[in-house]
Amino acid sequence: MIFMQNLPLVSIICLCYNHENFVIEALNSVLSQSYGNIELIIADDYSTDGSEKTIKNWLEDHPNIKFIVNESNLGNTKTFNKALQFTKGDYIIDLAADDILLPNCVETQVNTFLNSKQKKLAIVYGNAEIISENKDHLRYYYKVGVEKKALIKPASGDIYLSMLNQSSMICSVSSMVKRDVLQELKGYDENLAYEDLDLWIRTSRNYNFEFIDAVLVQKREVKNSLGNQFYKKFNRRTRKINHSSYLVIKKAIALNKTKIENKALLKRLHYEMTKAYKTFDIWLFIKYIPLELRLRFS
């Protein structure tokens, strides 16, 4: 990796779990960045396919790159926090091993941080091209028009209300986080099955975000992607994911300070209640009722 003393160090954590067919492309996309001051840390979360062997073979040509191999499956949040302890960068990228950074991704993100007029900027994020397992184009995360610019730009600045009421979405795979903020928040919440919504809400409570109107990454859509799990009936993983959303809402209630914020969070709560109802998770549906009452009358 090229070291550039005058530019901030960026730490990229590549998390792998059964991504044997994709991980090499993800790793090579890091090495192909136009930005030179990058450290790469790879973590395999006890894959059951050939991911570990594939990565070790690749590392023969890159022996100085840190590789963490879990002795049991810890999950994404715990594995990320484990890898985060080894990072030294000013900024952090969480790269799934089936996604691809476009060559100017890191350079564009760092330049946005360095030149932004936003005060207390914690996260920058851009657009993503959604691709199939075979790398065919499917769509863009945010619909684009001329020159691949977003037709409707998502939120920048103080986005706390937008995160509560779902009026704007963050493309997490295209995001870069300031290290100091991640440390202040103590990384990902290891009680959760997924990390992004909780991180956005906790971060946006006190910090600003900035949208970059450019396609920065390619996000691969596979059968076991998180977004395909929300509405499966009698599915253990679905229940775990949706229970995590319940925990995120409980945490958000504690962060809220105004009735307007409570009203915004009610919209998300109703969305999560609908998911619980449609997946026949009646106990989870019932658990939401006191939260609704608290938001309505506090």
PDB file of N, CA, C and O in Angstrom, residues 104-137:
ATOM      1  N   ASN A 104     -12.413   5.575  -7.368  1.00  0.00           N
ATOM      2  CA  ASN A 104     -12.309   6.909  -6.755  1.00  0.00           C
ATOM      3  C   ASN A 104     -13.109   7.033  -5.464  1.00  0.00           C
ATOM      4  O   ASN A 104     -13.292   8.136  -4.948  1.00  0.00           O
ATOM      5  N   CYS A 105     -13.594   5.926  -4.938  1.00  0.00           N
ATOM      6  CA  CYS A 105     -14.477   5.966  -3.767  1.00  0.00           C
ATOM      7  C   CYS A 105     -13.814   6.650  -2.577  1.00  0.00           C
ATOM      8  O   CYS A 105     -14.324   7.645  -2.056  1.00  0.00           O
ATOM      9  N   VAL A 106     -12.691   6.138  -2.132  1.00  0.00           N
ATOM     10  CA  VAL A 106     -12.049   6.649  -0.915  1.00  0.00           C
ATOM     11  C   VAL A 106     -11.588   8.086  -1.106  1.00  0.00           C
ATOM     12  O   VAL A 106     -11.768   8.932  -0.217  1.00  0.00           O
ATOM     13  N   GLU A 107     -11.009   8.372  -2.261  1.00  0.00           N
ATOM     14  CA  GLU A 107     -10.549   9.743  -2.537  1.00  0.00           C
ATOM     15  C   GLU A 107     -11.699  10.733  -2.457  1.00  0.00           C
ATOM     16  O   GLU A 107     -11.574  11.811  -1.853  1.00  0.00           O
ATOM     17  N   THR A 108     -12.848  10.366  -3.033  1.00  0.00           N
ATOM     18  CA  THR A 108     -14.018  11.249  -3.015  1.00  0.00           C
ATOM     19  C   THR A 108     -14.533  11.446  -1.600  1.00  0.00           C
ATOM     20  O   THR A 108     -14.877  12.570  -1.195  1.00  0.00           O
ATOM     21  N   GLN A 109     -14.564  10.389  -0.825  1.00  0.00           N
ATOM     22  CA  GLN A 109     -15.055  10.485   0.550  1.00  0.00           C
ATOM     23  C   GLN A 109     -14.139  11.352   1.412  1.00  0.00           C
ATOM     24  O   GLN A 109     -14.606  12.211   2.167  1.00  0.00           O
ATOM     25  N   VAL A 110     -12.832  11.125   1.315  1.00  0.00           N
ATOM     26  CA  VAL A 110     -11.886  11.910   2.113  1.00  0.00           C
ATOM     27  C   VAL A 110     -11.948  13.383   1.719  1.00  0.00           C
ATOM     28  O   VAL A 110     -11.953  14.273   2.581  1.00  0.00           O
ATOM     29  N   ASN A 111     -11.995  13.656   0.419  1.00  0.00           N
ATOM     30  CA  ASN A 111     -12.086  15.052  -0.036  1.00  0.00           C
ATOM     31  C   ASN A 111     -13.332  15.731   0.502  1.00  0.00           C
ATOM     32  O   ASN A 111     -13.310  16.925   0.839  1.00  0.00           O
ATOM     33  N   THR A 112     -14.424  14.978   0.596  1.00  0.00           N
ATOM     34  CA  THR A 112     -15.662  15.543   1.145  1.00  0.00           C
ATOM     35  C   THR A 112     -15.472  15.901   2.613  1.00  0.00           C
ATOM     36  O   THR A 112     -15.880  16.983   3.061  1.00  0.00           O
ATOM     37  N   PHE A 113     -14.863  15.024   3.366  1.00  0.00           N
ATOM     38  CA  PHE A 113     -14.582  15.327   4.771  1.00  0.00           C
ATOM     39  C   PHE A 113     -13.703  16.569   4.905  1.00  0.00           C
ATOM     40  O   PHE A 113     -13.970  17.456   5.719  1.00  0.00           O
ATOM     41  N   LEU A 114     -12.640  16.645   4.104  1.00  0.00           N
ATOM     42  CA  LEU A 114     -11.670  17.725   4.251  1.00  0.00           C
ATOM     43  C   LEU A 114     -12.205  19.070   3.778  1.00  0.00           C
ATOM     44  O   LEU A 114     -11.781  20.120   4.275  1.00  0.00           O
ATOM     45  N   ASN A 115     -13.153  19.062   2.830  1.00  0.00           N
ATOM     46  CA  ASN A 115     -13.636  20.313   2.239  1.00  0.00           C
ATOM     47  C   ASN A 115     -15.071  20.676   2.616  1.00  0.00           C
ATOM     48  O   ASN A 115     -15.584  21.698   2.170  1.00  0.00           O
ATOM     49  N   SER A 116     -15.697  19.865   3.444  1.00  0.00           N
ATOM     50  CA  SER A 116     -17.091  20.113   3.798  1.00  0.00           C
ATOM     51  C   SER A 116     -17.249  21.367   4.663  1.00  0.00           C
ATOM     52  O   SER A 116     -16.381  21.699   5.472  1.00  0.00           O
ATOM     53  N   LYS A 117     -18.380  22.026   4.490  1.00  0.00           N
ATOM     54  CA  LYS A 117     -18.736  23.170   5.324  1.00  0.00           C
ATOM     55  C   LYS A 117     -19.590  22.757   6.520  1.00  0.00           C
ATOM     56  O   LYS A 117     -19.957  23.584   7.355  1.00  0.00           O
ATOM     57  N   GLN A 118     -19.914  21.463   6.581  1.00  0.00           N
ATOM     58  CA  GLN A 118     -20.704  20.959   7.697  1.00  0.00           C
ATOM     59  C   GLN A 118     -19.874  20.974   8.981  1.00  0.00           C
ATOM     60  O   GLN A 118     -18.716  20.539   8.988  1.00  0.00           O
ATOM     61  N   LYS A 119     -20.472  21.456  10.051  1.00  0.00           N
ATOM     62  CA  LYS A 119     -19.842  21.380  11.356  1.00  0.00           C
ATOM     63  C   LYS A 119     -20.166  20.018  11.979  1.00  0.00           C
ATOM     64  O   LYS A 119     -21.225  19.457  11.748  1.00  0.00           O
ATOM     65  N   LYS A 120     -19.221  19.472  12.733  1.00  0.00           N
ATOM     66  CA  LYS A 120     -19.400  18.192  13.407  1.00  0.00           C
ATOM     67  C   LYS A 120     -19.814  17.101  12.414  1.00  0.00           C
ATOM     68  O   LYS A 120     -20.763  16.355  12.642  1.00  0.00           O
ATOM     69  N   LEU A 121     -19.104  17.020  11.314  1.00  0.00           N
ATOM     70  CA  LEU A 121     -19.402  16.020  10.287  1.00  0.00           C
ATOM     71  C   LEU A 121     -18.854  14.667  10.732  1.00  0.00           C
ATOM     72  O   LEU A 121     -17.674  14.533  11.041  1.00  0.00           O
ATOM     73  N   ALA A 122     -19.727  13.653  10.735  1.00  0.00           N
ATOM     74  CA  ALA A 122     -19.334  12.330  11.222  1.00  0.00           C
ATOM     75  C   ALA A 122     -19.343  11.265  10.136  1.00  0.00           C
ATOM     76  O   ALA A 122     -18.533  10.338  10.167  1.00  0.00           O
ATOM     77  N   ILE A 123     -20.278  11.372   9.199  1.00  0.00           N
ATOM     78  CA  ILE A 123     -20.428  10.343   8.166  1.00  0.00           C
ATOM     79  C   ILE A 123     -20.672  11.003   6.817  1.00  0.00           C
ATOM     80  O   ILE A 123     -21.497  11.916   6.708  1.00  0.00           O
ATOM     81  N   VAL A 124     -19.954  10.545   5.806  1.00  0.00           N
ATOM     82  CA  VAL A 124     -20.259  10.913   4.422  1.00  0.00           C
ATOM     83  C   VAL A 124     -20.705   9.646   3.705  1.00  0.00           C
ATOM     84  O   VAL A 124     -20.244   8.545   4.023  1.00  0.00           O
ATOM     85  N   TYR A 125     -21.603   9.796   2.733  1.00  0.00           N
ATOM     86  CA  TYR A 125     -22.104   8.621   2.022  1.00  0.00           C
ATOM     87  C   TYR A 125     -22.548   9.029   0.627  1.00  0.00           C
ATOM     88  O   TYR A 125     -22.874  10.189   0.380  1.00  0.00           O
ATOM     89  N   GLY A 126     -22.529   8.081  -0.294  1.00  0.00           N
ATOM     90  CA  GLY A 126     -22.909   8.360  -1.671  1.00  0.00           C
ATOM     91  C   GLY A 126     -23.897   7.358  -2.207  1.00  0.00           C
ATOM     92  O   GLY A 126     -24.618   6.711  -1.445  1.00  0.00           O
ATOM     93  N   ASN A 127     -23.908   7.211  -3.517  1.00  0.00           N
ATOM     94  CA  ASN A 127     -24.819   6.293  -4.178  1.00  0.00           C
ATOM     95  C   ASN A 127     -24.109   4.971  -4.446  1.00  0.00           C
ATOM     96  O   ASN A 127     -22.880   4.866  -4.355  1.00  0.00           O
ATOM     97  N   ALA A 128     -24.893   3.955  -4.785  1.00  0.00           N
ATOM     98  CA  ALA A 128     -24.339   2.642  -5.104  1.00  0.00           C
ATOM     99  C   ALA A 128     -25.067   2.051  -6.296  1.00  0.00           C
ATOM    100  O   ALA A 128     -26.282   2.241  -6.451  1.00  0.00           O
ATOM    101  N   GLU A 129     -24.324   1.346  -7.118  1.00  0.00           N
ATOM    102  CA  GLU A 129     -24.937   0.549  -8.172  1.00  0.00           C
ATOM    103  C   GLU A 129     -25.223  -0.841  -7.610  1.00  0.00           C
ATOM    104  O   GLU A 129     -24.323  -1.498  -7.086  1.00  0.00           O
ATOM    105  N   ILE A 130     -26.475  -1.266  -7.677  1.00  0.00           N
ATOM    106  CA  ILE A 130     -26.845  -2.595  -7.206  1.00  0.00           C
ATOM    107  C   ILE A 130     -26.617  -3.571  -8.351  1.00  0.00           C
ATOM    108  O   ILE A 130     -27.132  -3.379  -9.453  1.00  0.00           O
ATOM    109  N   ILE A 131     -25.834  -4.612  -8.085  1.00  0.00           N
ATOM    110  CA  ILE A 131     -25.504  -5.591  -9.117  1.00  0.00           C
ATOM    111  C   ILE A 131     -25.926  -6.990  -8.661  1.00  0.00           C
ATOM    112  O   ILE A 131     -26.113  -7.244  -7.461  1.00  0.00           O
ATOM    113  N   SER A 132     -26.051  -7.896  -9.611  1.00  0.00           N
ATOM    114  CA  SER A 132     -26.415  -9.279  -9.310  1.00  0.00           C
ATOM    115  C   SER A 132     -25.180 -10.072  -8.897  1.00  0.00           C
ATOM    116  O   SER A 132     -24.046  -9.563  -8.921  1.00  0.00           O
ATOM    117  N   GLU A 133     -25.385 -11.321  -8.532  1.00  0.00           N
ATOM    118  CA  GLU A 133     -24.257 -12.177  -8.180  1.00  0.00           C
ATOM    119  C   GLU A 133     -23.291 -12.303  -9.353  1.00  0.00           C
ATOM    120  O   GLU A 133     -22.085 -12.478  -9.150  1.00  0.00           O
ATOM    121  N   ASN A 134     -23.818 -12.204 -10.572  1.00  0.00           N
ATOM    122  CA  ASN A 134     -22.983 -12.296 -11.775  1.00  0.00           C
ATOM    123  C   ASN A 134     -22.475 -10.941 -12.244  1.00  0.00           C
ATOM    124  O   ASN A 134     -21.941 -10.816 -13.338  1.00  0.00           O
ATOM    125  N   LYS A 135     -22.717  -9.918 -11.441  1.00  0.00           N
ATOM    126  CA  LYS A 135     -22.256  -8.553 -11.683  1.00  0.00           C
ATOM    127  C   LYS A 135     -23.058  -7.827 -12.771  1.00  0.00           C
ATOM    128  O   LYS A 135     -22.582  -6.854 -13.355  1.00  0.00           O
ATOM    129  N   ASP A 136     -24.268  -8.293 -13.036  1.00  0.00           N
ATOM    130  CA  ASP A 136     -25.145  -7.580 -13.960  1.00  0.00           C
ATOM    131  C   ASP A 136     -25.777  -6.395 -13.242  1.00  0.00           C
ATOM    132  O   ASP A 136     -26.109  -6.475 -12.058  1.00  0.00           O
ATOM    133  N   HIS A 137     -25.966  -5.282 -13.978  1.00  0.00           N
ATOM    134  CA  HIS A 137     -26.594  -4.103 -13.386  1.00  0.00           C
ATOM    135  C   HIS A 137     -28.067  -4.393 -13.087  1.00  0.00           C
ATOM    136  O   HIS A 137     -28.796  -4.916 -13.933  1.00  0.00           O
TER     137      HIS A 137
END
